[in-house]
Amino acid sequence: MPELPEVETTLRGVEPWITGKKITDVVIRQRSLRWPVPPEISDSLVGQKISSARRRGKYLLFLLSGGGTLLVHLGMSGSLRIVNRGEDDWRKHDHIGVGLSSGKELRFHDPRRFGCWLYCPAGDVPEECHELLKKLGPEPLSDDFDETYLWKSTRNRKVAIKQFIMNANVVVGVGNIYACEALFLAGISPRKAAGRVTRKKLDLLVRSIKEVLGEAIQMGGTTLRDFLNAEGEAGYFKQELRVYDREGQPCRECGSEIKRIVQSNRSTFYCPKCQK
DNA sequence: AGGTAAACCTGGACGC
DNA sequence: TGCGTCCAGGTTTACC
């Protein structure tokens, strides 16, 4: 479900409710996520304060007063919401509840269970506290992600540009929706080999990725089916989508029919006329 | 090493 | 109503 804008929306939604609050208890109803929820999630969290919350790619990092870090990924269908302790019944697929000293509770919901909850002990830089984070590429909205970086990293790469920008080791946070959208904005065919995209187009692609992610964050993310923010509200970016999920409909720029193809088992939507 | 396909899950939409 | 098929905001893992 969530790409960078949806994870960022989630972070901004839960952050004010959890920072500075002490964890009073943790309820785990389903340990079987992407990886089994480790015992530390209940054993080590209780009694600690959540000192801050941040995002790295599509991972949420909750820094704890003891120095450790709680690492959460929402996978394809995960979401976090804030509920009032005791007032909000557990819904189907609510797997974890973190009780807070304020009387609120952070509740994790994930029907497909591709998400994960992991615990990193104190000692490391939070952004590198786990193997999963160590090889991640730059943040797309940071200055580290620029034209020069993309130019250098694409040299001699034969993989399709769409798959390339969806690789978290290249740049984090660009999932299937925003990869399609950014390539449309930049006028690049999703099938083009990464190493054969011109420097000028790569420059445009960098700016398109920043633009589309930035706009989507402003609009609270994209709700295709079931994404909801921490208050249980939908995002509004769906109405802005230029190509994603628009197979057979007219291109908003040229009127041509939007096409759908499959690349590495994922749907790609594009305009054959606008994207070369 | 790079590139591709399968794997992990549940549920909704659609055709018969 | 039901059943089979296909599809879905991700990413690791196994395999060529």
PDB file of C-alpha atoms (C1' of nucleotides) in Angstrom:
ATOM      1  CA  MET A   1       0.000   0.000   0.000  1.00  0.00           C
ATOM      2  CA  PRO A   2       2.134   2.788   1.187  1.00  0.00           C
ATOM      3  CA  GLU A   3       4.880   4.505  -0.703  1.00  0.00           C
ATOM      4  CA  LEU A   4       6.911   7.372   0.682  1.00  0.00           C
ATOM      5  CA  PRO A   5       4.073   9.941   0.771  1.00  0.00           C
ATOM      6  CA  GLU A   6       1.760   7.552   2.603  1.00  0.00           C
ATOM      7  CA  VAL A   7       4.455   6.629   5.116  1.00  0.00           C
ATOM      8  CA  GLU A   8       5.245  10.326   5.617  1.00  0.00           C
ATOM      9  CA  THR A   9       1.535  11.049   6.080  1.00  0.00           C
ATOM     10  CA  THR A  10       1.362   8.284   8.656  1.00  0.00           C
ATOM     11  CA  LEU A  11       4.407   9.634  10.471  1.00  0.00           C
ATOM     12  CA  ARG A  12       3.001  13.165  10.645  1.00  0.00           C
ATOM     13  CA  GLY A  13      -0.310  11.788  11.859  1.00  0.00           C
ATOM     14  CA  VAL A  14       0.986   9.676  14.720  1.00  0.00           C
ATOM     15  CA  GLU A  15       4.037  11.724  15.739  1.00  0.00           C
ATOM     16  CA  PRO A  16       2.288  14.342  17.923  1.00  0.00           C
ATOM     17  CA  TRP A  17       0.394  11.641  19.817  1.00  0.00           C
ATOM     18  CA  ILE A  18       3.339   9.447  20.693  1.00  0.00           C
ATOM     19  CA  THR A  19       6.446  11.575  21.246  1.00  0.00           C
ATOM     20  CA  GLY A  20       7.290  12.030  24.882  1.00  0.00           C
ATOM     21  CA  LYS A  21       4.765   9.365  25.895  1.00  0.00           C
ATOM     22  CA  LYS A  22       5.694   6.346  27.957  1.00  0.00           C
ATOM     23  CA  ILE A  23       4.818   2.862  26.746  1.00  0.00           C
ATOM     24  CA  THR A  24       2.657   1.213  29.366  1.00  0.00           C
ATOM     25  CA  ASP A  25       2.006  -2.103  27.633  1.00  0.00           C
ATOM     26  CA  VAL A  26       2.178  -3.878  24.317  1.00  0.00           C
ATOM     27  CA  VAL A  27      -0.425  -6.314  23.019  1.00  0.00           C
ATOM     28  CA  ILE A  28       0.550  -8.608  20.155  1.00  0.00           C
ATOM     29  CA  ARG A  29      -2.328 -10.574  18.698  1.00  0.00           C
ATOM     30  CA  GLN A  30      -0.539 -11.815  15.604  1.00  0.00           C
ATOM     31  CA  ARG A  31       3.226 -12.394  15.622  1.00  0.00           C
ATOM     32  CA  SER A  32       3.320 -13.769  12.103  1.00  0.00           C
ATOM     33  CA  LEU A  33       4.181 -10.763   9.951  1.00  0.00           C
ATOM     34  CA  ARG A  34       6.866 -10.563   7.260  1.00  0.00           C
ATOM     35  CA  TRP A  35       9.188 -11.842   9.934  1.00  0.00           C
ATOM     36  CA  PRO A  36       7.985 -13.048  13.332  1.00  0.00           C
ATOM     37  CA  VAL A  37       7.552 -10.160  15.764  1.00  0.00           C
ATOM     38  CA  PRO A  38      10.507 -10.625  18.141  1.00  0.00           C
ATOM     39  CA  PRO A  39       9.935 -10.947  21.917  1.00  0.00           C
ATOM     40  CA  GLU A  40      11.783  -7.629  22.465  1.00  0.00           C
ATOM     41  CA  ILE A  41       8.774  -5.787  21.044  1.00  0.00           C
ATOM     42  CA  SER A  42       6.871  -6.628  24.192  1.00  0.00           C
ATOM     43  CA  ASP A  43       9.748  -7.235  26.622  1.00  0.00           C
ATOM     44  CA  SER A  44      11.927  -4.199  25.916  1.00  0.00           C
ATOM     45  CA  LEU A  45       9.412  -1.553  24.913  1.00  0.00           C
ATOM     46  CA  VAL A  46       7.342  -1.415  28.071  1.00  0.00           C
ATOM     47  CA  GLY A  47       8.531   1.284  30.463  1.00  0.00           C
ATOM     48  CA  GLN A  48      10.452   3.208  27.807  1.00  0.00           C
ATOM     49  CA  LYS A  49       9.480   6.599  26.475  1.00  0.00           C
ATOM     50  CA  ILE A  50       9.177   7.294  22.744  1.00  0.00           C
ATOM     51  CA  SER A  51      11.612  10.171  22.390  1.00  0.00           C
ATOM     52  CA  SER A  52      11.131  10.862  18.673  1.00  0.00           C
ATOM     53  CA  ALA A  53       9.769   9.443  15.436  1.00  0.00           C
ATOM     54  CA  ARG A  54      11.227   9.664  11.971  1.00  0.00           C
ATOM     55  CA  ARG A  55      11.179   8.070   8.547  1.00  0.00           C
ATOM     56  CA  ARG A  56      13.884   6.438   6.444  1.00  0.00           C
ATOM     57  CA  GLY A  57      12.553   5.432   3.042  1.00  0.00           C
ATOM     58  CA  LYS A  58       9.381   3.507   3.763  1.00  0.00           C
ATOM     59  CA  TYR A  59      10.549   2.547   7.246  1.00  0.00           C
ATOM     60  CA  LEU A  60       9.272   4.285  10.364  1.00  0.00           C
ATOM     61  CA  LEU A  61      11.812   4.655  13.167  1.00  0.00           C
ATOM     62  CA  PHE A  62      10.636   5.207  16.714  1.00  0.00           C
ATOM     63  CA  LEU A  63      13.535   6.217  18.966  1.00  0.00           C
ATOM     64  CA  LEU A  64      13.216   5.056  22.534  1.00  0.00           C
ATOM     65  CA  SER A  65      14.491   6.660  25.710  1.00  0.00           C
ATOM     66  CA  GLY A  66      16.731   3.672  26.401  1.00  0.00           C
ATOM     67  CA  GLY A  67      18.586   4.245  23.141  1.00  0.00           C
ATOM     68  CA  GLY A  68      16.990   1.447  21.153  1.00  0.00           C
ATOM     69  CA  THR A  69      14.843   1.861  18.067  1.00  0.00           C
ATOM     70  CA  LEU A  70      11.517   0.370  17.053  1.00  0.00           C
ATOM     71  CA  LEU A  71      11.489  -0.252  13.314  1.00  0.00           C
ATOM     72  CA  VAL A  72       8.131  -0.502  11.534  1.00  0.00           C
ATOM     73  CA  HIS A  73       7.388  -1.159   7.875  1.00  0.00           C
ATOM     74  CA  LEU A  74       3.816  -1.027   6.549  1.00  0.00           C
ATOM     75  CA  GLY A  75       4.344  -3.464   3.659  1.00  0.00           C
ATOM     76  CA  MET A  76       1.544  -3.463   1.087  1.00  0.00           C
ATOM     77  CA  SER A  77      -1.484  -3.108   3.319  1.00  0.00           C
ATOM     78  CA  GLY A  78      -0.274  -1.874   6.703  1.00  0.00           C
ATOM     79  CA  SER A  79      -1.497   1.190   8.550  1.00  0.00           C
ATOM     80  CA  LEU A  80      -1.114   2.830  11.940  1.00  0.00           C
ATOM     81  CA  ARG A  81      -3.815   4.717  13.779  1.00  0.00           C
ATOM     82  CA  ILE A  82      -4.258   6.361  17.132  1.00  0.00           C
ATOM     83  CA  VAL A  83      -7.147   5.107  19.240  1.00  0.00           C
ATOM     84  CA  ASN A  84      -8.439   5.878  22.693  1.00  0.00           C
ATOM     85  CA  ARG A  85      -7.532   3.085  25.064  1.00  0.00           C
ATOM     86  CA  GLY A  86     -10.516   0.881  25.686  1.00  0.00           C
ATOM     87  CA  GLU A  87     -12.870   2.817  23.435  1.00  0.00           C
ATOM     88  CA  ASP A  88     -11.908   1.355  20.093  1.00  0.00           C
ATOM     89  CA  ASP A  89     -12.578  -2.329  19.511  1.00  0.00           C
ATOM     90  CA  TRP A  90      -9.952  -4.459  17.839  1.00  0.00           C
ATOM     91  CA  ARG A  91     -10.859  -4.876  14.206  1.00  0.00           C
ATOM     92  CA  LYS A  92     -10.062  -7.849  12.062  1.00  0.00           C
ATOM     93  CA  HIS A  93      -6.347  -7.663  11.102  1.00  0.00           C
ATOM     94  CA  ASP A  94      -5.423  -5.355  13.980  1.00  0.00           C
ATOM     95  CA  HIS A  95      -2.233  -7.125  15.067  1.00  0.00           C
ATOM     96  CA  ILE A  96      -0.378  -4.937  17.557  1.00  0.00           C
ATOM     97  CA  GLY A  97      -1.395  -2.299  20.087  1.00  0.00           C
ATOM     98  CA  VAL A  98       1.077  -0.080  21.940  1.00  0.00           C
ATOM     99  CA  GLY A  99      -0.501   1.453  25.039  1.00  0.00           C
ATOM    100  CA  LEU A 100       0.699   4.955  25.973  1.00  0.00           C
ATOM    101  CA  SER A 101       0.751   6.881  29.232  1.00  0.00           C
ATOM    102  CA  SER A 102      -1.619   9.466  27.711  1.00  0.00           C
ATOM    103  CA  GLY A 103      -4.413   6.926  27.498  1.00  0.00           C
ATOM    104  CA  LYS A 104      -4.007   6.683  23.734  1.00  0.00           C
ATOM    105  CA  GLU A 105      -2.898   3.600  21.867  1.00  0.00           C
ATOM    106  CA  LEU A 106      -0.916   3.109  18.664  1.00  0.00           C
ATOM    107  CA  ARG A 107      -2.679   0.370  16.706  1.00  0.00           C
ATOM    108  CA  PHE A 108      -1.165  -1.574  13.791  1.00  0.00           C
ATOM    109  CA  HIS A 109      -3.472  -2.992  11.132  1.00  0.00           C
ATOM    110  CA  ASP A 110      -2.231  -5.116   8.224  1.00  0.00           C
ATOM    111  CA  PRO A 111      -4.458  -7.592   6.337  1.00  0.00           C
ATOM    112  CA  ARG A 112      -1.741  -9.035   4.122  1.00  0.00           C
ATOM    113  CA  ARG A 113       0.906  -9.115   6.862  1.00  0.00           C
ATOM    114  CA  PHE A 114       3.791  -8.036   4.615  1.00  0.00           C
ATOM    115  CA  GLY A 115       4.698  -5.378   7.158  1.00  0.00           C
ATOM    116  CA  CYS A 116       7.208  -5.846   9.941  1.00  0.00           C
ATOM    117  CA  TRP A 117       7.961  -4.764  13.518  1.00  0.00           C
ATOM    118  CA  LEU A 118      11.578  -5.117  14.555  1.00  0.00           C
ATOM    119  CA  TYR A 119      13.632  -3.935  17.502  1.00  0.00           C
ATOM    120  CA  CYS A 120      17.155  -2.510  17.323  1.00  0.00           C
ATOM    121  CA  PRO A 121      19.094  -2.357  20.584  1.00  0.00           C
ATOM    122  CA  ALA A 122      20.886   0.810  21.676  1.00  0.00           C
ATOM    123  CA  GLY A 123      24.235   1.647  20.176  1.00  0.00           C
ATOM    124  CA  ASP A 124      23.880   2.334  16.494  1.00  0.00           C
ATOM    125  CA  VAL A 125      22.917   5.426  14.555  1.00  0.00           C
ATOM    126  CA  PRO A 126      19.148   4.946  14.219  1.00  0.00           C
ATOM    127  CA  GLU A 127      19.234   5.287  10.411  1.00  0.00           C
ATOM    128  CA  GLU A 128      21.719   2.413  10.252  1.00  0.00           C
ATOM    129  CA  CYS A 129      20.567   0.369  13.205  1.00  0.00           C
ATOM    130  CA  HIS A 130      19.480  -2.591  11.116  1.00  0.00           C
ATOM    131  CA  GLU A 131      20.881  -4.477   8.118  1.00  0.00           C
ATOM    132  CA  LEU A 132      17.693  -3.605   6.237  1.00  0.00           C
ATOM    133  CA  LEU A 133      18.619   0.082   6.409  1.00  0.00           C
ATOM    134  CA  LYS A 134      22.318  -0.064   5.665  1.00  0.00           C
ATOM    135  CA  LYS A 135      22.197  -0.424   1.903  1.00  0.00           C
ATOM    136  CA  LEU A 136      19.380   2.040   1.279  1.00  0.00           C
ATOM    137  CA  GLY A 137      19.933   4.774  -1.294  1.00  0.00           C
ATOM    138  CA  PRO A 138      19.439   8.504  -0.687  1.00  0.00           C
ATOM    139  CA  GLU A 139      16.157  10.124   0.283  1.00  0.00           C
ATOM    140  CA  PRO A 140      14.497  11.369  -2.929  1.00  0.00           C
ATOM    141  CA  LEU A 141      13.561  14.723  -1.381  1.00  0.00           C
ATOM    142  CA  SER A 142      17.089  15.391  -0.117  1.00  0.00           C
ATOM    143  CA  ASP A 143      19.844  17.220  -1.985  1.00  0.00           C
ATOM    144  CA  ASP A 144      21.828  13.975  -2.124  1.00  0.00           C
ATOM    145  CA  PHE A 145      19.427  12.797  -4.779  1.00  0.00           C
ATOM    146  CA  ASP A 146      20.352  14.935  -7.752  1.00  0.00           C
ATOM    147  CA  GLU A 147      21.035  14.725 -11.458  1.00  0.00           C
ATOM    148  CA  THR A 148      24.707  13.889 -11.032  1.00  0.00           C
ATOM    149  CA  TYR A 149      23.929  11.033  -8.671  1.00  0.00           C
ATOM    150  CA  LEU A 150      21.332   9.521 -11.025  1.00  0.00           C
ATOM    151  CA  TRP A 151      23.613   9.986 -14.020  1.00  0.00           C
ATOM    152  CA  LYS A 152      26.483   8.184 -12.357  1.00  0.00           C
ATOM    153  CA  SER A 153      24.392   5.367 -10.923  1.00  0.00           C
ATOM    154  CA  THR A 154      22.670   4.589 -14.231  1.00  0.00           C
ATOM    155  CA  ARG A 155      25.879   4.168 -16.235  1.00  0.00           C
ATOM    156  CA  ASN A 156      25.974   0.833 -18.089  1.00  0.00           C
ATOM    157  CA  ARG A 157      22.775  -0.348 -16.458  1.00  0.00           C
ATOM    158  CA  LYS A 158      20.539  -2.311 -18.793  1.00  0.00           C
ATOM    159  CA  VAL A 159      17.600  -2.681 -16.449  1.00  0.00           C
ATOM    160  CA  ALA A 160      14.472  -0.732 -17.382  1.00  0.00           C
ATOM    161  CA  ILE A 161      14.428   2.774 -15.927  1.00  0.00           C
ATOM    162  CA  LYS A 162      11.190   2.070 -14.061  1.00  0.00           C
ATOM    163  CA  GLN A 163      12.649  -0.906 -12.234  1.00  0.00           C
ATOM    164  CA  PHE A 164      15.791   1.096 -11.622  1.00  0.00           C
ATOM    165  CA  ILE A 165      14.091   3.957  -9.786  1.00  0.00           C
ATOM    166  CA  MET A 166      12.000   1.479  -7.786  1.00  0.00           C
ATOM    167  CA  ASN A 167      15.174  -0.120  -6.429  1.00  0.00           C
ATOM    168  CA  ALA A 168      15.574   1.049  -2.824  1.00  0.00           C
ATOM    169  CA  ASN A 169      19.331   0.708  -3.095  1.00  0.00           C
ATOM    170  CA  VAL A 170      19.264   3.405  -5.770  1.00  0.00           C
ATOM    171  CA  VAL A 171      16.719   5.751  -4.188  1.00  0.00           C
ATOM    172  CA  VAL A 172      14.207   5.019  -1.432  1.00  0.00           C
ATOM    173  CA  GLY A 173      10.483   5.545  -1.348  1.00  0.00           C
ATOM    174  CA  VAL A 174       9.558   5.390  -5.041  1.00  0.00           C
ATOM    175  CA  GLY A 175       6.971   2.641  -5.424  1.00  0.00           C
ATOM    176  CA  ASN A 176       4.783   1.526  -8.289  1.00  0.00           C
ATOM    177  CA  ILE A 177       2.391   4.495  -8.379  1.00  0.00           C
ATOM    178  CA  TYR A 178       4.955   7.275  -8.173  1.00  0.00           C
ATOM    179  CA  ALA A 179       7.437   5.558 -10.487  1.00  0.00           C
ATOM    180  CA  CYS A 180       4.753   5.527 -13.195  1.00  0.00           C
ATOM    181  CA  GLU A 181       3.755   9.108 -12.463  1.00  0.00           C
ATOM    182  CA  ALA A 182       7.305  10.479 -12.390  1.00  0.00           C
ATOM    183  CA  LEU A 183       8.202   8.782 -15.673  1.00  0.00           C
ATOM    184  CA  PHE A 184       5.137  10.308 -17.282  1.00  0.00           C
ATOM    185  CA  LEU A 185       6.036  13.776 -16.024  1.00  0.00           C
ATOM    186  CA  ALA A 186       9.565  13.337 -17.341  1.00  0.00           C
ATOM    187  CA  GLY A 187       8.368  11.965 -20.701  1.00  0.00           C
ATOM    188  CA  ILE A 188      10.433   8.784 -20.399  1.00  0.00           C
ATOM    189  CA  SER A 189       9.295   5.344 -21.546  1.00  0.00           C
ATOM    190  CA  PRO A 190       9.247   3.003 -18.538  1.00  0.00           C
ATOM    191  CA  ARG A 191      10.894   0.300 -20.663  1.00  0.00           C
ATOM    192  CA  LYS A 192      13.943   2.342 -21.635  1.00  0.00           C
ATOM    193  CA  ALA A 193      17.224   0.923 -20.350  1.00  0.00           C
ATOM    194  CA  ALA A 194      18.423   3.060 -17.426  1.00  0.00           C
ATOM    195  CA  GLY A 195      21.827   3.549 -19.023  1.00  0.00           C
ATOM    196  CA  ARG A 196      20.311   4.848 -22.253  1.00  0.00           C
ATOM    197  CA  VAL A 197      18.257   7.681 -20.804  1.00  0.00           C
ATOM    198  CA  THR A 198      19.827  11.007 -21.766  1.00  0.00           C
ATOM    199  CA  ARG A 199      21.334  13.253 -19.133  1.00  0.00           C
ATOM    200  CA  LYS A 200      18.731  15.894 -19.852  1.00  0.00           C
ATOM    201  CA  LYS A 201      15.926  13.392 -19.266  1.00  0.00           C
ATOM    202  CA  LEU A 202      17.540  12.144 -16.073  1.00  0.00           C
ATOM    203  CA  ASP A 203      17.650  15.707 -14.825  1.00  0.00           C
ATOM    204  CA  LEU A 204      13.953  16.007 -15.590  1.00  0.00           C
ATOM    205  CA  LEU A 205      13.289  12.663 -13.904  1.00  0.00           C
ATOM    206  CA  VAL A 206      14.954  13.764 -10.675  1.00  0.00           C
ATOM    207  CA  ARG A 207      12.817  16.891 -10.616  1.00  0.00           C
ATOM    208  CA  SER A 208       9.689  14.893 -11.502  1.00  0.00           C
ATOM    209  CA  ILE A 209      10.233  12.427  -8.665  1.00  0.00           C
ATOM    210  CA  LYS A 210      10.673  15.259  -6.174  1.00  0.00           C
ATOM    211  CA  GLU A 211       7.644  17.054  -7.553  1.00  0.00           C
ATOM    212  CA  VAL A 212       5.264  14.095  -7.541  1.00  0.00           C
ATOM    213  CA  LEU A 213       6.300  12.907  -4.079  1.00  0.00           C
ATOM    214  CA  GLY A 214       6.097  16.451  -2.711  1.00  0.00           C
ATOM    215  CA  GLU A 215       2.642  17.021  -4.159  1.00  0.00           C
ATOM    216  CA  ALA A 216       1.381  13.693  -2.879  1.00  0.00           C
ATOM    217  CA  ILE A 217       2.596  14.471   0.644  1.00  0.00           C
ATOM    218  CA  GLN A 218       0.804  17.820   0.476  1.00  0.00           C
ATOM    219  CA  MET A 219      -2.399  15.989  -0.399  1.00  0.00           C
ATOM    220  CA  GLY A 220      -2.087  13.363   2.313  1.00  0.00           C
ATOM    221  CA  GLY A 221      -1.020  10.531   0.019  1.00  0.00           C
ATOM    222  CA  THR A 222      -2.912   8.362  -2.447  1.00  0.00           C
ATOM    223  CA  THR A 223      -5.871   6.240  -1.379  1.00  0.00           C
ATOM    224  CA  LEU A 224      -6.460   3.631  -4.085  1.00  0.00           C
ATOM    225  CA  ARG A 225      -8.383   1.137  -2.004  1.00  0.00           C
ATOM    226  CA  ASP A 226      -7.696   1.207   1.660  1.00  0.00           C
ATOM    227  CA  PHE A 227      -4.942   3.603   2.680  1.00  0.00           C
ATOM    228  CA  LEU A 228      -6.017   5.739   5.644  1.00  0.00           C
ATOM    229  CA  ASN A 229      -3.984   8.177   7.702  1.00  0.00           C
ATOM    230  CA  ALA A 230      -3.673   8.069  11.489  1.00  0.00           C
ATOM    231  CA  GLU A 231      -7.044   9.765  11.834  1.00  0.00           C
ATOM    232  CA  GLY A 232      -8.676   7.236   9.536  1.00  0.00           C
ATOM    233  CA  GLU A 233      -9.015   9.623   6.582  1.00  0.00           C
ATOM    234  CA  ALA A 234      -8.254   8.966   2.913  1.00  0.00           C
ATOM    235  CA  GLY A 235      -5.557  10.775   0.905  1.00  0.00           C
ATOM    236  CA  TYR A 236      -6.501  13.021  -1.993  1.00  0.00           C
ATOM    237  CA  PHE A 237      -3.736  12.402  -4.526  1.00  0.00           C
ATOM    238  CA  LYS A 238      -5.698   9.773  -6.487  1.00  0.00           C
ATOM    239  CA  GLN A 239      -7.496  12.533  -8.364  1.00  0.00           C
ATOM    240  CA  GLU A 240      -4.130  13.908  -9.480  1.00  0.00           C
ATOM    241  CA  LEU A 241      -2.842  10.655 -10.972  1.00  0.00           C
ATOM    242  CA  ARG A 242      -1.915  11.103 -14.641  1.00  0.00           C
ATOM    243  CA  VAL A 243      -1.395   7.485 -15.662  1.00  0.00           C
ATOM    244  CA  TYR A 244      -1.553   5.048 -12.746  1.00  0.00           C
ATOM    245  CA  ASP A 245      -4.676   2.846 -12.803  1.00  0.00           C
ATOM    246  CA  ARG A 246      -5.922   4.694 -15.910  1.00  0.00           C
ATOM    247  CA  GLU A 247      -5.575   1.936 -18.523  1.00  0.00           C
ATOM    248  CA  GLY A 248      -7.758   2.662 -21.567  1.00  0.00           C
ATOM    249  CA  GLN A 249      -8.509   6.215 -20.486  1.00  0.00           C
ATOM    250  CA  PRO A 250      -7.294   9.252 -22.447  1.00  0.00           C
ATOM    251  CA  CYS A 251      -3.948  10.841 -21.609  1.00  0.00           C
ATOM    252  CA  ARG A 252      -4.575  14.166 -19.889  1.00  0.00           C
ATOM    253  CA  GLU A 253      -1.896  15.759 -22.080  1.00  0.00           C
ATOM    254  CA  CYS A 254      -2.424  14.348 -25.585  1.00  0.00           C
ATOM    255  CA  GLY A 255      -5.618  12.305 -25.467  1.00  0.00           C
ATOM    256  CA  SER A 256      -3.938   9.025 -26.466  1.00  0.00           C
ATOM    257  CA  GLU A 257      -5.010   5.847 -24.728  1.00  0.00           C
ATOM    258  CA  ILE A 258      -3.083   5.022 -21.550  1.00  0.00           C
ATOM    259  CA  LYS A 259      -1.495   1.576 -21.839  1.00  0.00           C
ATOM    260  CA  ARG A 260      -0.768  -1.059 -19.224  1.00  0.00           C
ATOM    261  CA  ILE A 261       2.182  -3.443 -19.438  1.00  0.00           C
ATOM    262  CA  VAL A 262       3.800  -5.774 -16.916  1.00  0.00           C
ATOM    263  CA  GLN A 263       7.389  -5.259 -15.791  1.00  0.00           C
ATOM    264  CA  SER A 264       8.897  -7.647 -13.241  1.00  0.00           C
ATOM    265  CA  ASN A 265       5.448  -8.732 -12.183  1.00  0.00           C
ATOM    266  CA  ARG A 266       4.204  -5.198 -11.562  1.00  0.00           C
ATOM    267  CA  SER A 267       1.714  -3.209 -13.618  1.00  0.00           C
ATOM    268  CA  THR A 268       3.144  -0.228 -15.454  1.00  0.00           C
ATOM    269  CA  PHE A 269       0.880   2.494 -16.828  1.00  0.00           C
ATOM    270  CA  TYR A 270       2.128   4.962 -19.421  1.00  0.00           C
ATOM    271  CA  CYS A 271       1.259   7.113 -22.415  1.00  0.00           C
ATOM    272  CA  PRO A 272       2.987   5.742 -25.533  1.00  0.00           C
ATOM    273  CA  LYS A 273       2.865   9.136 -27.216  1.00  0.00           C
ATOM    274  CA  CYS A 274       4.130  11.325 -24.370  1.00  0.00           C
ATOM    275  CA  GLN A 275       6.781   8.888 -23.133  1.00  0.00           C
ATOM    276  CA  LYS A 276       9.669   7.925 -25.412  1.00  0.00           C
TER     277      LYS A 276
ATOM    278  C1'  DA B   1      27.230  -9.577 -10.784  1.00  0.00           C
ATOM    279  C1'  DG B   2      23.037  -8.497 -12.975  1.00  0.00           C
ATOM    280  C1'  DG B   3      18.542  -9.727 -14.167  1.00  0.00           C
ATOM    281  C1'  DT B   4      14.199 -12.283 -13.461  1.00  0.00           C
ATOM    282  C1'  DA B   5      10.600 -14.887 -11.103  1.00  0.00           C
ATOM    283  C1'  DA B   6       8.672 -16.701  -6.928  1.00  0.00           C
ATOM    284  C1'  DA B   7       7.515 -16.171  -2.347  1.00  0.00           C
ATOM    285  C1'  DC B   8       5.104 -14.254   1.597  1.00  0.00           C
ATOM    286  C1'  DC B   9      -0.668 -13.138   2.660  1.00  0.00           C
ATOM    287  C1'  DT B  10      -5.738 -11.567   2.472  1.00  0.00           C
ATOM    288  C1'  DG B  11      -9.543  -9.711   0.128  1.00  0.00           C
ATOM    289  C1'  DG B  12     -12.059  -7.544  -3.527  1.00  0.00           C
ATOM    290  C1'  DA B  13     -13.614  -7.592  -8.353  1.00  0.00           C
ATOM    291  C1'  DC B  14     -15.072 -10.195 -12.066  1.00  0.00           C
ATOM    292  C1'  DG B  15     -16.676 -14.118 -15.068  1.00  0.00           C
ATOM    293  C1'  DC B  16     -19.228 -18.294 -15.309  1.00  0.00           C
TER     294       DC B  16
ATOM    295  C1'  DT C   1     -24.498 -18.022  -4.079  1.00  0.00           C
ATOM    296  C1'  DG C   2     -20.424 -20.025  -5.039  1.00  0.00           C
ATOM    297  C1'  DC C   3     -16.175 -21.008  -7.005  1.00  0.00           C
ATOM    298  C1'  DG C   4     -12.060 -20.126  -9.769  1.00  0.00           C
ATOM    299  C1'  DT C   5      -8.987 -16.495 -11.528  1.00  0.00           C
ATOM    300  C1'  DC C   6      -6.624 -12.326 -11.402  1.00  0.00           C
ATOM    301  C1'  DC C   7      -5.093  -8.329  -9.253  1.00  0.00           C
ATOM    302  C1'  DA C   8      -3.267  -5.143  -5.431  1.00  0.00           C
ATOM    303  C1'  DG C   9       0.771   1.289  -2.490  1.00  0.00           C
ATOM    304  C1'  DG C  10       6.608  -4.048  -1.073  1.00  0.00           C
ATOM    305  C1'  DT C  11      10.752  -6.365  -0.768  1.00  0.00           C
ATOM    306  C1'  DT C  12      13.367 -10.457   0.185  1.00  0.00           C
ATOM    307  C1'  DT C  13      14.922 -14.805  -1.591  1.00  0.00           C
ATOM    308  C1'  DA C  14      16.088 -18.192  -4.745  1.00  0.00           C
ATOM    309  C1'  DC C  15      17.470 -19.129  -9.122  1.00  0.00           C
ATOM    310  C1'  DC C  16      19.417 -18.470 -14.059  1.00  0.00           C
TER     311       DC C  16
END
